[in-house]
Tab-separated table of C-alpha atoms in Angstrom:
chain	number	residue	atom	x	y	z
T	1	MET	CA	-40.055	-25.939	34.580
T	2	LYS	CA	-40.170	-29.406	33.072
T	3	ARG	CA	-37.459	-30.928	34.844
T	4	ASN	CA	-39.247	-29.602	38.180
T	5	LYS	CA	-42.262	-30.955	36.776
T	6	SER	CA	-40.920	-34.507	35.943
T	7	ALA	CA	-39.304	-34.468	39.411
T	8	LEU	CA	-42.594	-34.135	40.674
T	9	ALA	CA	-44.005	-36.485	38.538
T	10	GLY	CA	-41.569	-39.313	39.999
T	11	PRO	CA	-43.133	-40.774	43.407
T	12	THR	CA	-46.599	-40.756	41.764
T	13	LEU	CA	-48.276	-43.614	40.446
T	14	LEU	CA	-49.316	-41.501	37.407
T	15	SER	CA	-45.951	-41.190	35.993
T	16	ALA	CA	-47.004	-42.859	32.872
T	17	ASN	CA	-48.823	-39.664	32.149
T	18	LEU	CA	-45.707	-37.942	31.793
T	19	PRO	CA	-45.089	-38.001	28.237
T	20	SER	CA	-48.927	-36.390	27.537
T	21	LEU	CA	-47.749	-33.683	29.990
T	22	SER	CA	-44.684	-32.840	28.074
T	23	GLN	CA	-46.467	-31.849	25.352
T	24	PHE	CA	-47.434	-28.624	27.286
T	25	GLY	CA	-43.905	-28.421	27.761
T	26	VAL	CA	-42.858	-25.279	26.055
T	27	VAL	CA	-43.974	-23.413	29.106
T	28	SER	CA	-44.296	-20.200	29.583
T	29	ALA	CA	-41.717	-18.957	32.563
T	30	LYS	CA	-38.913	-20.156	29.948
T	31	ASN	CA	-39.936	-18.111	27.461
T	32	PRO	CA	-38.115	-14.612	27.738
T	33	ARG	CA	-40.650	-12.912	26.121
T	34	PHE	CA	-42.992	-13.902	28.532
T	35	ILE	CA	-44.841	-10.719	30.257
T	36	PRO	CA	-47.466	-11.356	32.817
T	37	GLY	CA	-49.936	-9.147	31.661
T	38	SER	CA	-50.290	-9.726	27.666
T	39	SER	CA	-53.049	-11.972	26.877
T	40	PRO	CA	-53.082	-14.539	24.853
T	41	THR	CA	-49.654	-15.808	26.523
T	42	ALA	CA	-51.471	-15.217	30.161
T	43	ARG	CA	-54.094	-17.368	28.749
T	44	ARG	CA	-52.200	-19.974	27.748
T	45	TRP	CA	-50.510	-19.693	31.007
T	46	ARG	CA	-53.659	-20.006	33.134
T	47	ASP	CA	-54.479	-23.173	31.092
T	48	LEU	CA	-51.369	-24.797	31.821
T	49	GLN	CA	-52.142	-23.631	35.504
T	50	ALA	CA	-55.175	-25.392	35.495
T	51	ILE	CA	-54.228	-28.544	33.801
T	52	PHE	CA	-51.605	-28.923	35.984
T	53	PHE	CA	-53.570	-28.416	38.944
T	54	CYS	CA	-55.974	-30.730	37.914
T	55	TRP	CA	-53.308	-33.471	37.245
T	56	VAL	CA	-51.768	-33.206	40.457
T	57	ALA	CA	-55.163	-33.441	42.289
T	58	VAL	CA	-55.779	-36.654	40.340
T	59	SER	CA	-52.620	-38.103	41.088
T	60	LEU	CA	-52.674	-37.444	44.787
T	61	ILE	CA	-56.430	-39.186	44.703
T	62	SER	CA	-55.241	-42.383	42.841
T	63	LEU	CA	-52.172	-42.288	45.281
T	64	SER	CA	-54.631	-42.228	47.974
T	65	LEU	CA	-56.474	-44.845	46.801
T	66	SER	CA	-53.661	-47.528	45.901
T	67	LEU	CA	-52.664	-46.886	49.558
T	68	VAL	CA	-56.268	-47.793	50.891
T	69	LEU	CA	-56.233	-50.444	48.496
T	70	LEU	CA	-52.605	-51.455	49.660
T	71	GLN	CA	-54.121	-51.528	53.347
T	72	THR	CA	-56.924	-53.906	52.504
T	73	LEU	CA	-55.126	-56.100	50.482
T	74	ARG	CA	-52.522	-56.417	53.080
T	75	ARG	CA	-55.252	-57.448	55.833
T	76	LEU	CA	-56.459	-60.334	53.381
T	77	LEU	CA	-53.064	-61.258	53.008
T	78	GLU	CA	-52.334	-61.321	56.876
T	79	ILE	CA	-55.604	-63.378	57.531
T	80	ARG	CA	-54.952	-65.955	54.692
T	81	VAL	CA	-50.805	-66.024	55.847
T	82	ALA	CA	-51.032	-65.124	59.478
T	83	GLY	CA	-47.215	-64.802	60.991
T	84	SER	CA	-45.284	-64.112	57.341
T	85	ASP	CA	-43.808	-60.621	56.964
T	86	PRO	CA	-46.193	-58.798	55.301
T	87	ARG	CA	-43.229	-57.334	53.060
T	88	LEU	CA	-44.629	-56.429	49.528
T	89	ALA	CA	-41.495	-57.600	47.954
T	90	ALA	CA	-42.909	-61.371	49.138
T	91	MET	CA	-46.221	-60.287	47.816
T	92	GLY	CA	-45.898	-62.299	44.581
T	93	ILE	CA	-45.550	-65.639	46.303
T	94	LEU	CA	-47.984	-65.129	49.131
T	95	PHE	CA	-50.665	-64.041	46.743
T	96	THR	CA	-50.595	-67.529	44.951
T	97	ARG	CA	-50.591	-68.787	48.296
T	98	MET	CA	-53.846	-67.282	48.960
T	99	LEU	CA	-55.489	-68.205	45.789
T	100	SER	CA	-54.547	-71.597	46.010
T	101	SER	CA	-55.911	-71.715	49.602
T	102	ILE	CA	-59.309	-70.417	48.325
T	103	PHE	CA	-59.345	-72.402	45.125
T	104	GLY	CA	-58.841	-76.297	44.862
T	105	ASN	CA	-56.612	-78.696	46.019
T	106	ARG	CA	-54.844	-77.971	49.109
T	107	GLU	CA	-50.851	-79.711	48.985
T	108	ALA	CA	-48.338	-78.955	51.861
T	109	ARG	CA	-44.466	-79.459	51.363
T	110	ILE	CA	-43.411	-81.546	54.226
T	111	LEU	CA	-40.046	-82.471	55.271
T	112	VAL	CA	-39.366	-85.313	57.301
T	113	LEU	CA	-36.355	-84.467	59.373
T	114	GLY	CA	-33.483	-85.820	62.140
T	115	LEU	CA	-30.662	-87.759	63.010
T	116	ASP	CA	-29.965	-90.885	61.518
T	117	ASN	CA	-32.214	-94.183	63.055
T	118	ALA	CA	-34.657	-91.743	64.670
T	119	GLY	CA	-37.191	-93.688	62.512
T	120	LYS	CA	-38.085	-91.359	59.811
T	121	THR	CA	-38.660	-93.472	56.948
T	122	THR	CA	-40.735	-95.908	59.127
T	123	ILE	CA	-42.683	-92.796	60.106
T	124	LEU	CA	-43.303	-91.921	56.799
T	125	TYR	CA	-43.986	-95.430	55.489
T	126	ARG	CA	-46.448	-95.948	58.451
T	127	LEU	CA	-48.003	-92.857	57.540
T	128	GLN	CA	-48.487	-93.517	53.905
T	129	MET	CA	-49.319	-97.689	53.979
T	130	GLY	CA	-50.031	-98.225	57.454
T	131	GLU	CA	-47.741	-100.765	58.010
T	132	VAL	CA	-44.389	-101.470	59.233
T	133	VAL	CA	-41.597	-101.529	56.587
T	134	SER	CA	-38.141	-102.664	57.191
T	135	THR	CA	-35.740	-100.186	56.572
T	136	ILE	CA	-32.088	-99.275	55.509
T	137	PRO	CA	-30.493	-96.143	56.221
T	138	THR	CA	-31.510	-93.703	54.001
T	139	ILE	CA	-29.104	-91.761	51.580
T	140	GLY	CA	-30.226	-89.419	49.921
T	141	PHE	CA	-34.591	-89.350	50.012
T	142	ASN	CA	-37.805	-90.819	49.783
T	143	VAL	CA	-40.996	-88.772	49.147
T	144	GLU	CA	-44.329	-90.248	49.159
T	145	THR	CA	-47.986	-88.419	49.255
T	146	VAL	CA	-50.306	-88.615	51.704
T	147	GLN	CA	-53.917	-87.875	51.842
T	148	TYR	CA	-55.311	-86.764	55.289
T	149	ASN	CA	-58.253	-84.669	56.226
T	150	ASN	CA	-58.622	-83.345	52.775
T	151	ILE	CA	-54.704	-82.177	52.668
T	152	LYS	CA	-52.572	-83.948	50.302
T	153	LEU	CA	-49.071	-83.796	52.355
T	154	GLN	CA	-45.914	-84.310	50.108
T	155	VAL	CA	-44.343	-85.672	52.833
T	156	TRP	CA	-39.814	-85.575	52.265
T	157	ASP	CA	-38.087	-88.049	54.007
T	158	LEU	CA	-34.456	-87.296	54.214
T	159	GLY	CA	-31.300	-89.046	55.256
T	160	GLY	CA	-30.194	-88.436	58.569
T	161	GLN	CA	-26.448	-88.988	58.643
T	162	THR	CA	-23.932	-86.666	59.651
T	163	SER	CA	-22.364	-86.254	56.206
T	164	ILE	CA	-25.649	-85.602	54.376
T	165	ARG	CA	-26.996	-83.192	56.896
T	166	PRO	CA	-25.708	-80.380	54.690
T	167	TYR	CA	-27.977	-81.249	51.888
T	168	TRP	CA	-31.003	-81.324	53.919
T	169	ARG	CA	-30.964	-77.480	52.596
T	170	CYS	CA	-31.390	-78.010	49.160
T	171	TYR	CA	-35.224	-79.430	50.310
T	172	PHE	CA	-36.045	-76.195	52.586
T	173	PRO	CA	-37.669	-73.722	49.757
T	174	ASN	CA	-41.504	-73.809	50.008
T	175	THR	CA	-41.680	-76.070	52.895
T	176	GLN	CA	-45.130	-75.180	55.276
T	177	ALA	CA	-44.172	-78.018	57.637
T	178	ILE	CA	-41.279	-79.689	59.277
T	179	ILE	CA	-41.519	-82.797	61.050
T	180	TYR	CA	-38.626	-83.459	63.566
T	181	VAL	CA	-37.845	-86.899	64.233
T	182	VAL	CA	-36.675	-87.669	67.812
T	183	ASP	CA	-35.121	-91.118	69.365
T	184	SER	CA	-36.367	-90.480	72.955
T	185	SER	CA	-34.495	-93.420	73.857
T	186	ASP	CA	-31.093	-91.986	72.250
T	187	THR	CA	-30.287	-89.247	75.184
T	188	ASP	CA	-26.408	-89.449	74.607
T	189	ARG	CA	-27.146	-87.538	71.272
T	190	LEU	CA	-30.096	-85.580	72.344
T	191	MET	CA	-27.472	-82.418	72.462
T	192	ILE	CA	-26.688	-82.942	68.715
T	193	ALA	CA	-30.413	-83.524	67.928
T	194	LYS	CA	-31.013	-79.844	69.640
T	195	GLU	CA	-28.132	-78.246	67.731
T	196	GLU	CA	-29.662	-79.737	64.395
T	197	PHE	CA	-32.588	-78.444	65.541
T	198	HIS	CA	-32.002	-74.932	66.014
T	199	ALA	CA	-29.756	-74.545	63.249
T	200	ILE	CA	-32.683	-75.586	60.857
T	201	LEU	CA	-35.272	-73.432	62.662
T	202	GLU	CA	-32.962	-70.371	61.727
T	203	GLU	CA	-32.748	-70.839	57.949
T	204	ASP	CA	-34.739	-68.015	56.154
T	205	GLU	CA	-36.415	-70.517	53.785
T	206	LEU	CA	-38.331	-72.343	56.923
T	207	LYS	CA	-39.429	-68.939	58.501
T	208	GLY	CA	-43.144	-69.400	57.944
T	209	SER	CA	-43.152	-73.198	58.434
T	210	VAL	CA	-44.741	-74.818	61.033
T	211	VAL	CA	-43.165	-77.361	63.694
T	212	LEU	CA	-44.198	-81.196	64.383
T	213	ILE	CA	-41.858	-82.795	66.659
T	214	TYR	CA	-42.209	-86.709	67.102
T	215	ALA	CA	-41.207	-87.710	70.212
T	216	ASN	CA	-40.651	-91.525	68.548
T	217	LYS	CA	-39.620	-95.025	69.691
T	218	GLN	CA	-41.687	-94.533	72.986
T	219	ASP	CA	-41.936	-98.305	73.248
T	220	LEU	CA	-38.248	-98.726	74.245
T	221	PRO	CA	-37.313	-98.997	77.846
T	222	GLY	CA	-35.855	-95.837	78.789
T	223	ALA	CA	-37.570	-93.765	76.405
T	224	ILE	CA	-37.868	-90.124	77.667
T	225	ASP	CA	-41.503	-88.416	77.630
T	226	ASP	CA	-42.214	-85.439	75.534
T	227	ALA	CA	-41.759	-83.223	78.378
T	228	ALA	CA	-38.419	-84.197	78.617
T	229	ILE	CA	-37.773	-83.886	75.189
T	230	THR	CA	-39.418	-80.400	75.095
T	231	GLN	CA	-36.619	-79.785	77.767
T	232	ALA	CA	-33.550	-81.407	75.805
T	233	LEU	CA	-34.743	-79.974	72.625
T	234	GLU	CA	-35.219	-76.340	74.323
T	235	LEU	CA	-38.403	-75.605	72.506
T	236	HIS	CA	-39.481	-72.748	74.665
T	237	LYS	CA	-36.924	-70.945	72.336
T	238	ILE	CA	-39.504	-71.055	69.386
T	239	LYS	CA	-41.219	-68.118	69.807
T	240	ASN	CA	-42.831	-66.836	66.373
T	241	ARG	CA	-44.146	-70.325	65.078
T	242	GLN	CA	-46.329	-72.707	65.988
T	243	TRP	CA	-45.339	-75.724	67.450
T	244	ALA	CA	-46.359	-79.436	68.958
T	245	ILE	CA	-44.677	-82.073	70.346
T	246	PHE	CA	-46.466	-85.791	70.323
T	247	LYS	CA	-44.972	-88.752	72.089
T	248	THR	CA	-45.133	-91.885	68.930
T	249	SER	CA	-44.001	-95.332	68.733
T	250	ALA	CA	-43.949	-95.629	65.014
T	251	ILE	CA	-43.726	-99.451	65.547
T	252	LYS	CA	-46.590	-99.921	66.812
T	253	GLY	CA	-48.377	-97.128	65.287
T	254	GLU	CA	-49.296	-94.552	68.150
T	255	GLY	CA	-49.240	-91.363	68.147
T	256	LEU	CA	-48.375	-90.735	64.471
T	257	PHE	CA	-51.986	-89.745	63.578
T	258	GLU	CA	-52.373	-87.218	66.438
T	259	GLY	CA	-49.549	-85.614	65.121
T	260	LEU	CA	-50.853	-85.182	61.717
T	261	ASP	CA	-54.077	-84.070	62.916
T	262	TRP	CA	-52.809	-80.972	64.372
T	263	LEU	CA	-50.504	-80.416	61.422
T	264	SER	CA	-53.340	-80.686	59.387
T	265	ASN	CA	-55.586	-78.207	61.671
T	266	THR	CA	-52.772	-75.874	61.452
T	267	LEU	CA	-52.074	-75.851	58.175
T	268	LYS	CA	-55.694	-74.933	57.706
T	269	SER	CA	-55.771	-72.548	60.031
T	270	GLY	CA	-53.657	-70.172	57.840
T	271	GLY	CA	-50.126	-72.045	59.479
T	272	GLY	CA	-47.529	-69.863	60.921
O	1	MET	CA	-38.183	-45.137	45.800
O	2	PHE	CA	-40.135	-48.241	47.058
O	3	SER	CA	-38.665	-48.172	50.561
O	4	LEU	CA	-39.934	-44.371	51.088
O	5	PHE	CA	-43.290	-45.575	50.437
O	6	TYR	CA	-42.689	-48.561	51.860
O	7	GLY	CA	-41.516	-47.053	55.274
O	8	LEU	CA	-44.207	-44.146	55.128
O	9	TRP	CA	-47.120	-46.815	54.870
O	10	LYS	CA	-45.403	-49.040	57.591
O	11	TYR	CA	-45.358	-45.791	59.392
O	12	VAL	CA	-48.894	-44.797	58.853
O	13	PHE	CA	-50.194	-48.392	59.400
O	14	SER	CA	-48.106	-50.063	61.871
O	15	LYS	CA	-49.626	-50.822	65.278
O	16	ILE	CA	-48.146	-51.438	68.513
O	17	GLU	CA	-47.409	-55.219	69.201
O	18	PHE	CA	-48.338	-56.938	72.600
O	19	HIS	CA	-47.289	-60.520	73.850
O	20	VAL	CA	-50.178	-62.055	75.764
O	21	LEU	CA	-49.685	-65.249	77.061
O	22	ILE	CA	-52.468	-67.520	77.496
O	23	LEU	CA	-52.267	-69.846	80.200
O	24	GLY	CA	-54.429	-72.767	82.622
O	25	VAL	CA	-54.593	-76.097	83.446
O	26	HIS	CA	-55.305	-78.981	81.141
O	27	LYS	CA	-58.811	-78.721	79.433
O	28	ALA	CA	-59.765	-75.071	80.520
O	29	GLY	CA	-60.588	-73.957	76.934
O	30	LYS	CA	-57.174	-72.040	76.176
O	31	THR	CA	-57.006	-73.169	72.741
O	32	SER	CA	-61.219	-72.779	72.239
O	33	LEU	CA	-60.496	-69.368	73.200
O	34	LEU	CA	-57.696	-68.710	70.790
O	35	GLU	CA	-59.855	-69.945	67.667
O	36	LYS	CA	-62.631	-67.802	69.299
O	37	LEU	CA	-60.963	-64.918	69.064
O	38	LYS	CA	-59.423	-65.423	65.576
O	39	ALA	CA	-63.369	-65.726	64.547
O	40	ILE	CA	-64.340	-62.482	66.507
O	41	TYR	CA	-61.184	-60.684	65.323
O	42	LEU	CA	-60.239	-61.610	61.919
O	43	ASN	CA	-63.781	-62.225	60.431
O	44	SER	CA	-62.021	-65.993	59.666
O	45	GLU	CA	-64.150	-69.194	60.348
O	46	GLY	CA	-61.643	-70.618	63.469
O	47	LEU	CA	-61.366	-74.487	63.919
O	48	PRO	CA	-64.860	-75.916	65.129
O	49	PRO	CA	-64.252	-76.774	68.947
O	50	ASP	CA	-64.617	-80.714	67.953
O	51	ARG	CA	-61.758	-80.228	65.799
O	52	ILE	CA	-59.429	-79.132	68.665
O	53	VAL	CA	-57.211	-81.544	70.011
O	54	PRO	CA	-55.091	-80.778	73.239
O	55	THR	CA	-52.255	-79.175	72.687
O	56	VAL	CA	-48.714	-79.939	73.595
O	57	GLY	CA	-46.657	-77.262	72.328
O	58	LEU	CA	-47.080	-73.772	71.248
O	59	ASN	CA	-50.383	-72.433	69.280
O	60	ILE	CA	-50.063	-68.723	68.011
O	61	GLY	CA	-52.670	-66.265	67.134
O	62	ARG	CA	-52.040	-62.463	65.632
O	63	ILE	CA	-55.302	-60.664	66.221
O	64	GLU	CA	-55.842	-56.809	66.100
O	65	VAL	CA	-57.872	-55.018	68.518
O	66	SER	CA	-58.505	-51.311	68.003
O	67	ASN	CA	-55.115	-49.755	67.469
O	68	ALA	CA	-53.237	-52.798	69.135
O	69	LYS	CA	-51.607	-55.893	67.463
O	70	LEU	CA	-51.893	-59.015	70.088
O	71	VAL	CA	-49.797	-61.611	69.652
O	72	LEU	CA	-51.570	-64.558	71.503
O	73	TRP	CA	-49.645	-67.811	72.724
O	74	ASP	CA	-51.549	-70.486	73.766
O	75	LEU	CA	-49.433	-72.725	75.755
O	76	GLY	CA	-50.388	-76.599	76.624
O	77	GLY	CA	-51.721	-77.358	80.296
O	78	GLN	CA	-50.684	-80.364	81.051
O	79	VAL	CA	-48.518	-80.979	83.896
O	80	GLY	CA	-45.339	-81.998	82.497
O	81	LEU	CA	-45.781	-79.053	79.897
O	82	ARG	CA	-46.295	-76.706	82.326
O	83	THR	CA	-42.242	-76.393	83.035
O	84	ILE	CA	-42.023	-74.713	79.500
O	85	TRP	CA	-44.425	-71.641	80.514
O	86	GLU	CA	-42.115	-69.854	82.870
O	87	LYS	CA	-40.055	-69.599	79.996
O	88	TYR	CA	-42.249	-67.150	78.216
O	89	TYR	CA	-43.142	-64.844	81.164
O	90	GLU	CA	-39.972	-62.810	80.082
O	91	GLU	CA	-41.609	-61.429	76.654
O	92	ALA	CA	-45.080	-61.351	77.735
O	93	HIS	CA	-46.722	-58.208	78.202
O	94	ALA	CA	-50.049	-59.974	79.921
O	95	ILE	CA	-51.472	-63.116	81.184
O	96	VAL	CA	-54.903	-64.624	80.385
O	97	TYR	CA	-55.732	-67.583	83.027
O	98	MET	CA	-58.557	-69.637	81.852
O	99	ILE	CA	-60.152	-71.726	84.627
O	100	ASP	CA	-63.261	-74.236	83.711
O	101	ALA	CA	-66.007	-72.807	86.038
O	102	SER	CA	-68.042	-75.860	85.385
O	103	CYS	CA	-65.003	-78.025	87.053
O	104	PRO	CA	-64.849	-77.106	90.854
O	105	SER	CA	-62.955	-80.423	90.945
O	106	SER	CA	-59.870	-78.299	88.792
O	107	PHE	CA	-59.952	-75.446	91.222
O	108	GLU	CA	-57.372	-76.450	93.479
O	109	ASP	CA	-54.818	-77.393	90.684
O	110	SER	CA	-55.632	-74.071	88.858
O	111	LYS	CA	-55.071	-72.380	92.102
O	112	SER	CA	-51.663	-73.511	92.784
O	113	ALA	CA	-50.232	-73.103	89.395
O	114	LEU	CA	-51.937	-69.617	88.810
O	115	GLU	CA	-49.924	-68.777	92.198
O	116	LYS	CA	-46.852	-70.382	90.959
O	117	VAL	CA	-47.106	-68.116	87.875
O	118	LEU	CA	-47.608	-64.843	89.940
O	119	ARG	CA	-44.569	-65.796	92.338
O	120	HIS	CA	-42.558	-66.013	89.407
O	121	ASP	CA	-39.851	-63.122	89.073
O	122	ASP	CA	-40.125	-62.792	85.013
O	123	SER	CA	-44.182	-62.519	85.548
O	124	ARG	CA	-43.670	-59.510	87.567
O	125	GLY	CA	-46.354	-56.214	87.283
O	126	ALA	CA	-47.899	-58.212	84.064
O	127	PRO	CA	-51.615	-57.429	83.975
O	128	LEU	CA	-53.668	-60.299	84.781
O	129	LEU	CA	-56.797	-61.530	83.107
O	130	ILE	CA	-58.128	-64.531	85.447
O	131	LEU	CA	-61.217	-65.985	82.529
O	132	ALA	CA	-64.160	-68.031	84.623
O	133	ASN	CA	-64.668	-70.071	81.373
O	134	LYS	CA	-67.607	-72.597	80.307
O	135	GLN	CA	-70.489	-70.138	81.094
O	136	ASP	CA	-72.668	-71.481	78.916
O	137	LEU	CA	-72.827	-74.675	81.078
O	138	PRO	CA	-75.306	-74.814	83.427
O	139	ASP	CA	-73.339	-75.490	86.604
O	140	ALA	CA	-70.668	-72.752	85.939
O	141	VAL	CA	-70.055	-70.595	89.047
O	142	SER	CA	-69.516	-66.765	88.658
O	143	SER	CA	-66.505	-64.963	88.671
O	144	GLU	CA	-67.373	-63.144	92.082
O	145	GLU	CA	-67.559	-66.760	93.260
O	146	LEU	CA	-64.104	-67.942	91.452
O	147	ALA	CA	-62.360	-64.839	92.807
O	148	ARG	CA	-63.670	-65.522	96.595
O	149	TYR	CA	-62.086	-69.307	96.302
O	150	LEU	CA	-59.062	-68.587	94.814
O	151	ASP	CA	-58.317	-65.803	97.620
O	152	LEU	CA	-55.117	-64.474	95.701
O	153	LYS	CA	-52.715	-62.576	97.761
O	154	GLU	CA	-49.788	-62.145	95.873
O	155	LEU	CA	-51.393	-59.859	93.543
O	156	GLY	CA	-49.807	-56.569	94.611
O	157	GLU	CA	-50.259	-53.607	92.418
O	158	ARG	CA	-50.826	-55.748	89.779
O	159	LEU	CA	-53.617	-54.836	87.358
O	160	TYR	CA	-56.167	-57.906	87.086
O	161	LEU	CA	-59.897	-58.537	86.197
O	162	PHE	CA	-61.758	-61.463	87.002
O	163	GLU	CA	-64.579	-61.918	84.142
O	164	ALA	CA	-67.006	-64.653	83.503
O	165	VAL	CA	-66.930	-65.525	79.464
O	166	SER	CA	-67.600	-68.752	76.973
O	167	ALA	CA	-65.044	-69.280	74.962
O	168	HIS	CA	-67.867	-71.943	72.999
O	169	ASP	CA	-70.438	-68.987	72.275
O	170	GLY	CA	-68.225	-66.054	72.909
O	171	MET	CA	-69.915	-64.497	75.945
O	172	GLY	CA	-67.534	-61.778	77.739
O	173	ILE	CA	-64.648	-62.095	75.322
O	174	LYS	CA	-64.949	-58.531	73.659
O	175	TYR	CA	-65.111	-56.828	76.913
O	176	ALA	CA	-62.520	-58.853	78.557
O	177	ILE	CA	-59.942	-58.124	75.741
O	178	GLU	CA	-60.611	-54.685	75.767
O	179	TRP	CA	-59.858	-54.236	79.193
O	180	LEU	CA	-56.637	-56.182	78.730
O	181	VAL	CA	-55.666	-53.942	75.780
O	182	ASP	CA	-56.166	-50.840	77.906
O	183	ALA	CA	-54.532	-52.144	80.657
O	184	MET	CA	-51.533	-53.231	78.614
O	185	GLU	CA	-51.183	-49.701	77.809
O	186	ARG	CA	-51.263	-48.648	80.779
O	187	SER	CA	-48.920	-51.092	82.763
O	188	LYS	CA	-45.502	-50.108	83.386
O	189	ARG	CA	-44.101	-53.273	82.656
O	190	THR	CA	-44.924	-52.445	78.659
O	191	GLN	CA	-42.651	-49.644	79.102
O	192	ILE	CA	-39.999	-51.869	80.661
O	193	LEU	CA	-40.126	-54.255	78.181
O	194	ARG	CA	-40.044	-51.645	75.243
O	195	THR	CA	-37.324	-50.191	76.630
O	196	ARG	CA	-35.514	-53.701	76.994
O	197	ALA	CA	-36.352	-54.411	73.762
O	198	GLY	CA	-35.068	-51.187	72.203
O	199	ALA	CA	-31.905	-51.671	74.289
O	200	SER	CA	-30.888	-55.144	72.434
O	201	ALA	CA	-32.229	-53.760	69.003
O	202	ALA	CA	-29.563	-51.225	69.714
O	203	GLY	CA	-27.125	-53.448	71.018
O	204	ASN	CA	-27.512	-56.064	67.756
O	205	MET	CA	-26.687	-53.178	65.520
């Protein structure tokens, strides 16, 4: 009988009450001398029954209450981080994110990715300082903070050479957005750019991040436009996250802030 | 134990998910509609109209209407970007087509773009909601006039509705969306998509 009770107690959320219950544990049914009619034992049995039913009722009520609570919580979370998997396991992260989005400084971590010589470093410094700096191929990363539209963007520019692309993934956790830079004049390597791009999108750690594509180097002759880049990168395969593509020229400073406008708006309205 | 409860909880609270495509030519108000819907159904603020930049890509909104979940795909309407519309037809349960009713010079373009949408094989049978937007402006034409102008011949058995709305002040939106949910629940296409999704899920296992 005692065992039966603990099995019942298992699923409920009040299982912490179990020890206090087990002090009534010497249940009369187990007692060989138990006779239903005899008055002291019967009274004790009735009391036990009453306590048991009360306890069951209380645990049922609290169970349903907690379900309702969970649902409201889920609603709240979905508003804040629309689009992420509402699995309970991820609740901790979601909750922190929700709190930080309500209170205080909005910060976002952004990765700038793309093949080598796409113009990632030039874009980063154009955004940060507003001027064109002469760059050398990045081995490793550059990181700068850009304040824009009340959002603090922590922008990571990672080196794009073939040999160091595998290390991109080390930077994936906690990333809210990806800026993918494509050299629009380098039509020969669009195929590789596409493959790298879709490999990034499949990463679990980047599931909730939004994607901004810069069709860069529009100032060069022979650069193809945003629609052609969209086709070449097969952007239409992205169905579960927001994306946008902008024609840019890092040298002339065109298009970069339009893209950042979109990015900050999207991040503010919840991303995903 | 956790998974049992998670499963139960999901069973009790999960809803059917519909994919809705929002199309229309440039400046018709697609993103404004999306933001308005978010404001109405999520009680969140949504982006203020002056902050909305032309979409070049995809905006996503997730809302819940009565007992259905809608995933809204808002695609850019500039000429160069319309080529990607058709890539989304296959998975869309319904299409919302927006027209700027206050701008008659855009009607011709709207009409040809819409006819192209309807002719496409992948969009066959998808319920169509045509919204005559910007009714808050004084020179906006009514939905009947617009229907007469568009004079669509390829509708066939498709469920459709012309509705006058304003994404700016929210007029007509609730009714239109309720119609859309109802139409999707009734449409054969929903069932076809569901069986296809089921088959592909089984294939993946």
